[in-house]
Coordinates of C-alpha atoms and ligand atoms in Angstrom, one line a residue:
M1 CA -4.9 20.7 4.9
S2 CA -6.0 20.8 1.3
Y3 CA -6.5 17.7 -0.9
Q4 CA -7.3 17.1 -4.6
F5 CA -8.2 13.5 -4.5
L6 CA -9.7 13.2 -1.0
E7 CA -12.6 15.0 0.6
S8 CA -12.9 15.0 4.3
S9 CA -15.5 16.2 6.8
T10 CA -16.3 15.4 10.4
E11 CA -19.5 14.6 12.3
G12 CA -18.5 15.0 16.0
P13 CA -15.9 12.3 16.7
V14 CA -16.3 10.6 13.3
A15 CA -14.4 11.7 10.2
I16 CA -15.6 10.8 6.7
V17 CA -12.8 10.6 4.2
T18 CA -14.1 10.2 0.6
L19 CA -12.2 9.2 -2.5
N20 CA -13.2 11.9 -5.0
R21 CA -12.2 11.0 -8.5
P22 CA -15.3 9.3 -9.7
H23 CA -14.7 10.1 -13.4
S24 CA -11.7 7.7 -13.2
R25 CA -13.6 5.3 -10.9
N26 CA -11.4 6.5 -8.1
A27 CA -8.3 4.8 -9.6
L28 CA -5.3 5.4 -7.5
D29 CA -2.4 7.3 -9.0
E30 CA 0.8 8.3 -7.2
H31 CA -0.7 11.6 -6.0
A32 CA -3.8 9.9 -4.6
V33 CA -1.8 7.4 -2.7
A34 CA 0.4 10.2 -1.2
E35 CA -2.8 12.0 -0.1
I36 CA -4.1 8.9 1.6
E37 CA -0.8 8.6 3.5
R38 CA -0.9 12.3 4.4
Y39 CA -4.4 12.1 5.7
F40 CA -4.0 9.0 7.8
T41 CA -0.7 10.2 9.2
A42 CA -2.2 13.4 10.6
V43 CA -5.7 12.6 11.6
P44 CA -7.3 15.5 13.5
T45 CA -6.8 14.7 17.2
H46 CA -10.5 14.7 18.2
V47 CA -11.3 12.0 15.6
R48 CA -12.2 8.6 17.2
A49 CA -13.3 6.7 14.1
I50 CA -13.0 7.2 10.4
V51 CA -15.3 6.2 7.5
L52 CA -13.5 5.6 4.2
A53 CA -16.0 6.1 1.4
A54 CA -15.9 6.9 -2.3
R55 CA -17.9 9.1 -4.7
G56 CA -19.7 7.6 -7.7
P57 CA -21.0 4.1 -8.5
H58 CA -17.7 2.4 -7.8
F59 CA -15.5 2.3 -4.7
C60 CA -12.1 2.0 -6.4
A61 CA -10.8 0.6 -9.7
G62 CA -7.4 0.0 -8.3
L63 CA -4.1 1.1 -9.8
D64 CA -4.3 4.0 -12.2
L65 CA -3.6 1.9 -15.3
K66 CA -3.3 5.0 -17.5
E67 CA -0.6 6.5 -15.4
H68 CA 1.3 3.2 -15.3
Y69 CA 1.0 2.9 -19.1
V70 CA 2.2 6.4 -19.7
K71 CA 5.0 6.3 -17.2
E72 CA 6.5 3.0 -18.4
R73 CA 8.0 2.5 -15.0
S74 CA 11.2 0.4 -14.4
A75 CA 11.2 -2.4 -11.8
V76 CA 12.8 0.0 -9.3
D77 CA 10.2 2.7 -10.0
F78 CA 7.4 0.2 -9.3
M79 CA 9.1 -1.1 -6.2
R80 CA 8.9 2.5 -4.9
V81 CA 5.3 2.8 -6.0
C82 CA 4.4 -0.4 -4.0
Q83 CA 6.3 0.9 -1.0
A84 CA 4.3 4.1 -1.1
W85 CA 1.1 2.1 -1.2
H86 CA 2.3 -0.1 1.7
R87 CA 3.1 3.0 3.8
A88 CA -0.2 4.6 3.1
F89 CA -2.3 1.5 3.8
D90 CA -0.2 0.7 6.8
R91 CA -1.2 4.1 8.2
I92 CA -4.8 3.0 7.8
Q93 CA -4.5 -0.4 9.4
H94 CA -2.0 0.5 12.2
G95 CA -2.8 4.2 12.7
G96 CA -4.6 3.4 16.0
I97 CA -8.0 4.7 14.9
P98 CA -10.7 2.4 13.7
V99 CA -11.5 2.7 10.0
V100 CA -14.9 1.6 8.5
A101 CA -15.0 1.2 4.8
A102 CA -18.2 2.0 2.9
L103 CA -18.2 0.0 -0.4
Q104 CA -20.2 0.1 -3.5
G105 CA -19.7 -1.2 -7.1
A106 CA -16.2 -2.3 -8.1
V107 CA -13.8 -2.9 -5.2
V108 CA -11.1 -4.3 -7.5
G109 CA -7.3 -4.7 -7.7
G110 CA -5.8 -2.0 -5.6
G111 CA -9.3 -1.0 -4.5
L112 CA -9.6 -4.3 -2.8
E113 CA -6.2 -3.8 -1.3
L114 CA -7.3 -0.5 0.1
A115 CA -10.5 -1.9 1.5
S116 CA -8.6 -4.8 3.0
A117 CA -6.7 -2.3 5.2
A118 CA -9.9 -1.1 6.8
H119 CA -11.0 -2.7 10.1
V120 CA -14.7 -3.0 9.3
R121 CA -16.1 -3.3 5.8
V122 CA -19.7 -2.4 4.9
G123 CA -20.9 -3.0 1.4
D124 CA -24.2 -2.4 -0.4
R125 CA -25.7 -5.0 -2.8
T126 CA -23.9 -3.5 -5.8
A127 CA -20.4 -4.2 -4.3
Y128 CA -18.3 -6.7 -6.0
F129 CA -14.7 -7.8 -5.7
A130 CA -12.0 -9.0 -8.1
L131 CA -8.3 -9.2 -8.6
P132 CA -7.8 -8.7 -12.4
E133 CA -4.1 -8.2 -12.2
G134 CA -3.5 -11.4 -14.2
Q135 CA -5.5 -10.2 -17.1
R136 CA -3.6 -6.9 -17.1
G137 CA -0.2 -8.7 -17.0
I138 CA 0.6 -7.3 -13.6
F139 CA 0.6 -8.4 -10.0
T140 CA -0.8 -7.1 -6.7
G141 CA 1.4 -4.4 -5.1
G142 CA -0.7 -2.7 -2.5
G143 CA -0.7 -5.4 0.2
A144 CA -3.2 -8.0 -1.1
T145 CA -0.8 -10.9 -0.7
V146 CA -0.8 -10.1 3.0
R147 CA -4.1 -8.5 3.9
T148 CA -6.5 -9.8 1.4
A149 CA -5.0 -13.3 1.6
R150 CA -5.4 -13.3 5.3
I151 CA -9.1 -12.4 5.0
I152 CA -10.2 -14.8 2.3
G153 CA -7.4 -17.3 2.4
A154 CA -4.3 -17.5 0.1
N155 CA -5.9 -20.4 -1.7
R156 CA -9.0 -18.5 -2.7
M157 CA -6.9 -15.4 -3.6
V158 CA -4.8 -17.5 -6.0
E159 CA -8.0 -18.9 -7.6
M160 CA -9.5 -15.4 -8.0
M161 CA -6.3 -14.1 -9.5
L162 CA -5.9 -17.0 -11.9
T163 CA -9.4 -17.0 -13.2
G164 CA -10.1 -13.3 -12.8
R165 CA -13.6 -14.1 -11.6
V166 CA -15.8 -11.6 -9.9
M167 CA -16.9 -12.3 -6.3
D168 CA -20.4 -10.9 -5.6
C169 CA -21.5 -9.2 -2.4
D170 CA -23.1 -12.4 -1.0
E171 CA -19.8 -14.3 -1.4
G172 CA -18.0 -11.3 -0.1
L173 CA -20.1 -11.6 3.1
R174 CA -19.4 -15.3 3.4
T175 CA -15.6 -14.9 2.9
G176 CA -15.1 -12.0 5.2
L177 CA -14.5 -9.2 2.7
L178 CA -17.8 -7.8 4.0
H179 CA -18.9 -7.7 7.6
H180 CA -22.2 -5.9 6.9
L181 CA -24.4 -5.9 3.8
T182 CA -27.0 -3.2 3.1
P183 CA -29.5 -2.5 0.3
A184 CA -28.1 -0.6 -2.7
G185 CA -27.1 2.9 -1.7
G186 CA -27.1 2.1 2.1
A187 CA -23.4 1.5 2.8
L188 CA -22.4 5.0 3.8
E189 CA -25.2 5.5 6.3
K190 CA -24.6 2.1 7.9
A191 CA -20.8 2.8 8.0
V192 CA -21.3 6.2 9.7
A193 CA -23.7 4.6 12.3
L194 CA -21.1 1.9 13.0
A195 CA -18.3 4.5 13.3
H196 CA -20.3 6.5 15.8
K197 CA -20.8 3.3 17.9
I198 CA -17.1 2.5 17.6
A199 CA -16.2 6.0 18.6
A200 CA -18.2 5.6 21.9
N201 CA -15.7 2.8 23.0
A202 CA -12.8 3.7 25.2
P203 CA -10.1 5.2 22.8
L204 CA -7.4 3.0 24.4
S205 CA -9.5 -0.1 23.9
N206 CA -10.0 0.8 20.2
Y207 CA -6.3 1.6 19.9
A208 CA -5.4 -1.9 21.2
I209 CA -8.0 -3.6 19.1
V210 CA -6.9 -2.1 15.8
S211 CA -3.1 -2.1 16.5
G212 CA -2.7 -5.2 18.7
I213 CA -4.7 -8.0 17.1
S214 CA -3.2 -8.0 13.7
K215 CA 0.3 -7.6 15.2
V216 CA -0.2 -10.6 17.4
A217 CA -1.4 -12.5 14.4
D218 CA 2.1 -12.1 13.0
M219 CA 3.7 -13.7 16.2
S220 CA 4.3 -17.1 17.5
A221 CA 1.7 -18.3 20.0
T222 CA 4.1 -17.8 22.9
D223 CA 5.0 -14.2 21.9
G224 CA 1.4 -13.5 21.1
L225 CA 0.1 -14.5 24.5
F226 CA 2.9 -12.5 26.2
T227 CA 2.1 -9.5 24.1
E228 CA -1.6 -9.8 24.8
S229 CA -0.9 -9.8 28.5
L230 CA 1.1 -6.6 28.1
I231 CA -1.5 -4.9 26.0
A232 CA -4.2 -5.9 28.5
A233 CA -2.1 -4.7 31.4
V234 CA -2.0 -1.2 29.9
V235 CA -5.6 -1.1 28.7
Q236 CA -7.2 -2.6 31.8
T237 CA -5.6 0.0 34.0
G238 CA -6.6 2.9 31.6
A239 CA -8.2 6.2 32.6
E240 CA -11.8 5.2 31.7
V241 CA -11.9 1.7 33.2
Q242 CA -13.2 2.5 36.7
Q243 CA -16.0 4.7 35.3
R244 CA -17.1 2.2 32.7
L245 CA -16.9 -0.8 35.1
G246 CA -18.7 1.3 37.7
D247 CA -21.5 1.9 35.2
F248 CA -21.9 -1.8 34.9
V249 CA -21.7 -2.6 38.6
E250 CA -24.2 0.2 39.3
K251 CA -26.5 -1.2 36.6
R252 CA -26.2 2.0 34.4
A253 CA -24.5 0.2 31.5
E254 CA -26.2 -1.5 28.5
K255 CA -26.3 -5.3 28.8
V256 CA -25.0 -7.6 26.1
V257 CA -28.2 -9.0 24.6
V258 CA -29.3 -10.3 21.2
Ligands
LIG301 C1 -9.5 3.9 -15.2 C2 -9.4 2.8 -14.4 C3 -8.1 2.4 -13.9 C4 -11.4 3.0 -15.0 N1 -7.1 3.2 -14.2 N2 -8.4 4.7 -15.4 N3 -8.0 -2.2 -12.3 C5 -8.8 -2.7 -13.3 O1 -8.4 -3.6 -14.1 C6 -10.2 -2.2 -13.4 C7 -10.3 -1.4 -14.7 N4 -11.6 -0.7 -14.7 C8 -12.8 -1.4 -15.0 O2 -12.9 -2.6 -15.2 C9 -14.0 -0.5 -15.2 O3 -13.6 0.9 -15.4 C10 -14.9 -0.5 -13.9 C11 -15.6 -1.8 -13.8 C12 -14.2 -0.1 -12.6 C13 -16.0 0.7 -14.1 O4 -16.7 0.5 -15.3 P1 -17.5 1.7 -15.9 O5 -18.2 1.2 -17.2 O6 -18.4 2.3 -14.8 O7 -16.5 2.8 -16.3 P2 -15.5 2.9 -17.5 O8 -16.1 3.6 -18.7 O9 -14.8 1.6 -17.7 O10 -14.4 3.9 -16.9 C14 -14.6 5.3 -16.7 C15 -13.3 6.0 -16.9 O11 -12.4 5.6 -15.8 C16 -12.6 5.6 -18.2 O12 -11.9 6.8 -18.6 P3 -12.3 7.7 -19.8 O13 -11.2 8.6 -20.1 O14 -12.6 6.8 -21.0 O15 -13.6 8.4 -19.3 C17 -11.7 4.6 -17.7 O16 -10.5 4.4 -18.6 C18 -11.3 5.1 -16.4 N5 -10.7 4.0 -15.5 N6 -10.6 2.2 -14.3 C19 -7.2 4.3 -14.9 N7 -7.9 1.4 -13.1 C20 -0.5 -1.5 -6.6 S1 -0.8 -2.7 -7.8 C21 -2.5 -2.7 -8.0 C22 -2.9 -3.5 -9.2 C23 -4.3 -3.2 -9.7 O17 -5.0 -2.4 -9.1 S2 -4.8 -4.1 -11.0 C24 -6.5 -3.6 -11.2 C25 -6.6 -2.5 -12.2

Protein backbone atom coordinates (compact mmCIF):
# COMPACT_ATOMS: atom_id res chain seq x y z
CA MET A 1 0.00 0.00 0.00
CA SER A 2 1.34 3.46 -0.78
CA TYR A 3 1.32 6.35 1.66
CA GLN A 4 2.22 10.03 1.41
CA PHE A 5 2.36 10.94 5.09
CA LEU A 6 3.52 7.63 6.53
CA GLU A 7 6.61 5.59 5.86
CA SER A 8 6.72 1.97 6.90
CA SER A 9 9.33 -0.74 7.05
CA THR A 10 9.73 -4.04 8.87
CA GLU A 11 12.55 -5.65 10.86
CA GLY A 12 11.43 -9.25 11.21
CA PRO A 13 8.27 -9.25 13.34
CA VAL A 14 8.56 -5.52 14.13
CA ALA A 15 7.09 -2.82 11.90
CA ILE A 16 8.32 0.76 12.08
CA VAL A 17 5.74 3.33 11.04
CA THR A 18 7.08 6.85 10.72
CA LEU A 19 5.23 10.15 10.46
CA ASN A 20 6.98 11.79 7.54
CA ARG A 21 5.98 15.42 7.29
CA PRO A 22 8.79 17.05 9.25
CA HIS A 23 8.57 20.38 7.37
CA SER A 24 5.14 20.82 9.05
CA ARG A 25 6.36 19.28 12.30
CA ASN A 26 4.22 16.22 11.45
CA ALA A 27 1.00 18.19 11.98
CA LEU A 28 -1.99 15.99 11.25
CA ASP A 29 -4.32 16.98 8.41
CA GLU A 30 -7.32 14.92 7.33
CA HIS A 31 -5.26 12.93 4.86
CA ALA A 32 -2.64 12.04 7.47
CA VAL A 33 -5.26 10.81 9.92
CA ALA A 34 -6.88 8.72 7.16
CA GLU A 35 -3.49 7.14 6.39
CA ILE A 36 -2.95 6.30 10.06
CA GLU A 37 -6.35 4.60 10.15
CA ARG A 38 -5.60 2.73 6.92
CA TYR A 39 -2.24 1.45 8.16
CA PHE A 40 -3.48 0.31 11.56
CA THR A 41 -6.55 -1.36 10.04
CA ALA A 42 -4.50 -3.56 7.74
CA VAL A 43 -1.23 -4.30 9.53
CA PRO A 44 0.77 -6.99 7.67
CA THR A 45 -0.12 -10.34 9.20
CA HIS A 46 3.42 -11.29 10.26
CA VAL A 47 3.84 -8.10 12.36
CA ARG A 48 3.88 -8.76 16.11
CA ALA A 49 4.74 -5.26 17.39
CA ILE A 50 4.79 -1.77 15.89
CA VAL A 51 7.03 1.21 16.57
CA LEU A 52 5.37 4.56 15.91
CA ALA A 53 8.07 7.14 15.22
CA ALA A 54 8.40 10.51 13.54
CA ARG A 55 10.94 12.21 11.30
CA GLY A 56 12.54 15.48 12.32
CA PRO A 57 13.15 17.15 15.66
CA HIS A 58 9.49 17.01 16.75
CA PHE A 59 7.19 14.01 17.09
CA CYS A 60 3.95 15.81 16.20
CA ALA A 61 2.59 19.37 16.41
CA GLY A 62 -1.02 18.16 16.57
CA LEU A 63 -3.92 19.32 14.47
CA ASP A 64 -2.92 20.92 11.18
CA LEU A 65 -3.86 24.45 12.15
CA LYS A 66 -3.35 25.78 8.64
CA GLU A 67 -5.84 23.29 7.20
CA HIS A 68 -8.33 24.12 9.94
CA TYR A 69 -7.85 27.85 9.31
CA VAL A 70 -8.32 27.55 5.54
CA LYS A 71 -11.26 25.15 5.68
CA GLU A 72 -13.30 27.22 8.16
CA ARG A 73 -15.11 24.04 9.18
CA SER A 74 -18.65 24.01 10.59
CA ALA A 75 -19.46 22.27 13.88
CA VAL A 76 -20.66 19.22 11.96
CA ASP A 77 -17.52 19.23 9.80
CA PHE A 78 -15.35 19.21 12.91
CA MET A 79 -17.44 16.54 14.60
CA ARG A 80 -16.60 14.35 11.58
CA VAL A 81 -12.92 15.28 11.85
CA CYS A 82 -12.90 14.23 15.51
CA GLN A 83 -14.64 10.97 14.71
CA ALA A 84 -12.02 10.22 12.08
CA TRP A 85 -9.27 10.84 14.67
CA HIS A 86 -11.12 8.64 17.16
CA ARG A 87 -11.41 5.80 14.61
CA ALA A 88 -7.74 6.03 13.66
CA PHE A 89 -6.42 6.18 17.23
CA ASP A 90 -8.82 3.46 18.33
CA ARG A 91 -7.24 1.19 15.72
CA ILE A 92 -3.88 1.90 17.38
CA GLN A 93 -5.06 1.25 20.93
CA HIS A 94 -7.41 -1.64 20.24
CA GLY A 95 -5.94 -3.18 17.09
CA GLY A 96 -4.59 -6.12 19.10
CA ILE A 97 -0.91 -5.42 18.25
CA PRO A 98 1.36 -3.67 20.77
CA VAL A 99 2.45 -0.19 19.68
CA VAL A 100 5.58 1.48 21.08
CA ALA A 101 5.86 5.22 20.46
CA ALA A 102 9.30 6.80 20.02
CA LEU A 103 9.02 10.46 21.01
CA GLN A 104 11.23 13.49 20.57
CA GLY A 105 10.67 17.23 20.74
CA ALA A 106 7.11 18.53 20.69
CA VAL A 107 4.43 15.98 21.56
CA VAL A 108 1.65 18.53 21.68
CA GLY A 109 -2.08 18.82 21.21
CA GLY A 110 -3.17 16.10 18.81
CA GLY A 111 0.39 14.79 18.89
CA LEU A 112 -0.06 13.99 22.57
CA GLU A 113 -3.44 12.42 21.76
CA LEU A 114 -1.70 10.22 19.20
CA ALA A 115 1.06 9.24 21.63
CA SER A 116 -1.55 8.51 24.31
CA ALA A 117 -3.04 5.80 22.08
CA ALA A 118 0.26 3.87 22.07
CA HIS A 119 0.81 1.17 24.68
CA VAL A 120 4.42 1.98 25.52
CA ARG A 121 5.98 5.43 25.24
CA VAL A 122 9.72 5.99 24.98
CA GLY A 123 10.97 9.56 24.91
CA ASP A 124 14.38 11.11 24.56
CA ARG A 125 15.48 14.06 26.68
CA THR A 126 14.20 16.56 24.09
CA ALA A 127 10.61 15.31 24.41
CA TYR A 128 8.06 17.66 25.92
CA PHE A 129 4.31 17.71 26.23
CA ALA A 130 1.63 20.39 26.08
CA LEU A 131 -2.03 20.90 25.33
CA PRO A 132 -2.09 24.42 23.81
CA GLU A 133 -5.68 24.19 22.59
CA GLY A 134 -6.83 26.92 24.99
CA GLN A 135 -4.39 29.42 23.49
CA ARG A 136 -5.57 28.52 19.98
CA GLY A 137 -9.23 28.93 20.95
CA ILE A 138 -10.01 25.29 20.32
CA PHE A 139 -10.42 22.05 22.31
CA THR A 140 -8.96 18.56 22.23
CA GLY A 141 -10.69 16.31 19.70
CA GLY A 142 -8.44 13.31 19.23
CA GLY A 143 -9.23 11.45 22.42
CA ALA A 144 -7.23 13.35 25.07
CA THR A 145 -10.20 13.76 27.40
CA VAL A 146 -10.29 9.98 27.63
CA ARG A 147 -6.77 8.67 27.00
CA THR A 148 -4.49 11.47 28.18
CA ALA A 149 -6.69 12.24 31.17
CA ARG A 150 -6.53 8.60 32.23
CA ILE A 151 -2.76 8.63 32.05
CA ILE A 152 -1.98 11.90 33.85
CA GLY A 153 -5.30 12.43 35.67
CA ALA A 154 -8.16 14.72 34.61
CA ASN A 155 -7.14 17.29 37.21
CA ARG A 156 -3.61 17.66 35.80
CA MET A 157 -4.93 17.78 32.25
CA VAL A 158 -7.30 20.63 33.16
CA GLU A 159 -4.40 22.55 34.70
CA MET A 160 -2.15 21.94 31.68
CA MET A 161 -4.86 23.11 29.29
CA LEU A 162 -5.78 26.19 31.30
CA THR A 163 -2.23 27.38 31.79
CA GLY A 164 -0.80 26.08 28.51
CA ARG A 165 2.33 25.08 30.37
CA VAL A 166 4.88 22.73 28.90
CA MET A 167 5.66 19.50 30.73
CA ASP A 168 9.28 18.43 30.34
CA CYS A 169 10.51 14.88 29.89
CA ASP A 170 11.25 14.34 33.60
CA GLU A 171 7.72 15.26 34.59
CA GLY A 172 6.49 13.20 31.64
CA LEU A 173 8.24 10.21 33.18
CA ARG A 174 6.78 10.90 36.62
CA THR A 175 3.22 11.32 35.31
CA GLY A 176 3.20 8.26 33.05
CA LEU A 177 3.36 10.01 29.68
CA LEU A 178 6.75 8.36 29.33
CA HIS A 179 7.60 4.85 30.42
CA HIS A 180 11.23 5.05 29.30
CA LEU A 181 13.60 8.03 28.97
CA THR A 182 16.73 7.97 26.82
CA PRO A 183 19.52 10.42 25.99
CA ALA A 184 18.73 12.78 23.09
CA GLY A 185 18.41 10.88 19.83
CA GLY A 186 18.02 7.51 21.56
CA ALA A 187 14.26 6.99 21.59
CA LEU A 188 13.91 5.08 18.33
CA GLU A 189 16.65 2.57 19.09
CA LYS A 190 15.20 1.88 22.54
CA ALA A 191 11.65 1.63 21.12
CA VAL A 192 12.75 -0.86 18.48
CA ALA A 193 14.57 -2.96 21.11
CA LEU A 194 11.46 -2.98 23.31
CA ALA A 195 9.26 -3.86 20.33
CA HIS A 196 11.44 -6.89 19.58
CA LYS A 197 11.17 -8.00 23.21
CA ILE A 198 7.38 -7.54 23.11
CA ALA A 199 7.18 -9.42 19.78
CA ALA A 200 8.76 -12.43 21.50
CA ASN A 201 5.77 -12.77 23.85
CA ALA A 202 2.93 -15.11 22.91
CA PRO A 203 0.77 -13.21 20.37
CA LEU A 204 -2.40 -14.18 22.21
CA SER A 205 -1.05 -12.80 25.49
CA ASN A 206 -0.11 -9.56 23.74
CA TYR A 207 -3.56 -9.37 22.16
CA ALA A 208 -5.19 -9.79 25.56
CA ILE A 209 -2.88 -7.24 27.21
CA VAL A 210 -3.47 -4.47 24.67
CA SER A 211 -7.16 -5.17 24.11
CA GLY A 212 -8.34 -6.43 27.46
CA ILE A 213 -6.89 -4.18 30.14
CA SER A 214 -8.18 -0.84 28.86
CA LYS A 215 -11.60 -2.38 28.13
CA VAL A 216 -11.80 -3.77 31.67
CA ALA A 217 -10.89 -0.31 32.97
CA ASP A 218 -14.17 0.91 31.43
CA MET A 219 -16.22 -1.69 33.36
CA SER A 220 -17.60 -2.08 36.84
CA ALA A 221 -15.44 -4.22 39.17
CA THR A 222 -17.90 -7.12 38.90
CA ASP A 223 -17.97 -7.04 35.10
CA GLY A 224 -14.21 -6.52 35.00
CA LEU A 225 -13.43 -9.57 37.11
CA PHE A 226 -15.79 -11.73 35.08
CA THR A 227 -14.26 -10.46 31.82
CA GLU A 228 -10.77 -11.08 33.18
CA SER A 229 -11.66 -14.69 33.90
CA LEU A 230 -13.00 -15.13 30.36
CA ILE A 231 -9.90 -13.58 28.79
CA ALA A 232 -7.64 -15.71 30.99
CA ALA A 233 -9.61 -18.85 30.14
CA VAL A 234 -8.92 -18.27 26.45
CA VAL A 235 -5.30 -17.17 26.81
CA GLN A 236 -4.27 -19.77 29.41
CA THR A 237 -5.42 -22.56 27.09
CA GLY A 238 -3.72 -21.06 24.01
CA ALA A 239 -1.50 -22.93 21.57
CA GLU A 240 1.84 -21.81 23.05
CA VAL A 241 1.09 -22.30 26.72
CA GLN A 242 2.31 -25.90 27.09
CA GLN A 243 5.58 -25.19 25.32
CA ARG A 244 6.30 -21.98 27.24
CA LEU A 245 5.41 -23.46 30.62
CA GLY A 246 7.36 -26.62 29.73
CA ASP A 247 10.40 -24.40 29.09
CA PHE A 248 10.02 -23.03 32.61
CA VAL A 249 9.42 -26.40 34.25
CA GLU A 250 12.43 -27.89 32.40
CA LYS A 251 14.56 -24.87 33.44
CA ARG A 252 15.08 -23.62 29.86
CA ALA A 253 13.24 -20.32 30.39
CA GLU A 254 14.68 -17.05 31.63
CA LYS A 255 14.05 -16.27 35.30
CA VAL A 256 12.47 -13.03 36.45
CA VAL A 257 15.36 -11.27 38.14
CA VAL A 258 16.36 -7.62 38.68
C1 LIG B 1 2.30 23.72 11.57
C2 LIG B 1 1.91 23.27 12.85
C3 LIG B 1 0.56 22.89 13.04
C4 LIG B 1 4.00 23.77 12.91
N1 LIG B 1 -0.27 22.99 11.98
N2 LIG B 1 1.44 23.80 10.56
N3 LIG B 1 -0.59 22.66 17.78
C5 LIG B 1 0.10 23.72 18.19
O1 LIG B 1 -0.41 24.70 18.66
C6 LIG B 1 1.59 23.64 17.98
C7 LIG B 1 2.00 24.67 16.94
N4 LIG B 1 3.41 24.52 16.55
C8 LIG B 1 4.42 24.98 17.31
O2 LIG B 1 4.26 25.45 18.43
C9 LIG B 1 5.79 24.89 16.73
O3 LIG B 1 5.67 24.78 15.31
C10 LIG B 1 6.61 23.66 17.23
C11 LIG B 1 7.01 23.89 18.68
C12 LIG B 1 5.86 22.37 17.09
C13 LIG B 1 7.91 23.54 16.36
O4 LIG B 1 8.59 24.77 16.37
P1 LIG B 1 9.73 25.00 15.27
O5 LIG B 1 10.36 26.34 15.55
O6 LIG B 1 10.62 23.82 15.17
O7 LIG B 1 8.97 25.05 13.85
P2 LIG B 1 8.07 26.21 13.23
O8 LIG B 1 8.93 27.18 12.47
O9 LIG B 1 7.13 26.79 14.22
O10 LIG B 1 7.17 25.38 12.21
C14 LIG B 1 7.72 24.85 11.00
C15 LIG B 1 6.59 24.81 10.00
O11 LIG B 1 5.59 23.90 10.46
C16 LIG B 1 5.90 26.15 9.88
O12 LIG B 1 5.43 26.28 8.55
P3 LIG B 1 6.18 27.23 7.46
O13 LIG B 1 5.28 27.19 6.26
O14 LIG B 1 6.34 28.59 8.10
O15 LIG B 1 7.51 26.55 7.23
C17 LIG B 1 4.71 26.02 10.81
O16 LIG B 1 3.64 26.86 10.47
C18 LIG B 1 4.35 24.57 10.56
N5 LIG B 1 3.58 24.03 11.67
N6 LIG B 1 2.98 23.32 13.67
C19 LIG B 1 0.18 23.43 10.78
N7 LIG B 1 0.10 22.42 14.19
C20 LIG B 1 -8.15 16.98 16.97
S1 LIG B 1 -8.01 18.42 17.82
C21 LIG B 1 -6.33 18.60 18.20
C22 LIG B 1 -6.08 20.01 18.64
C23 LIG B 1 -4.63 20.36 18.60
O17 LIG B 1 -3.79 19.61 18.16
S2 LIG B 1 -4.22 21.91 19.20
C24 LIG B 1 -2.48 21.96 19.08
C25 LIG B 1 -2.03 22.56 17.80
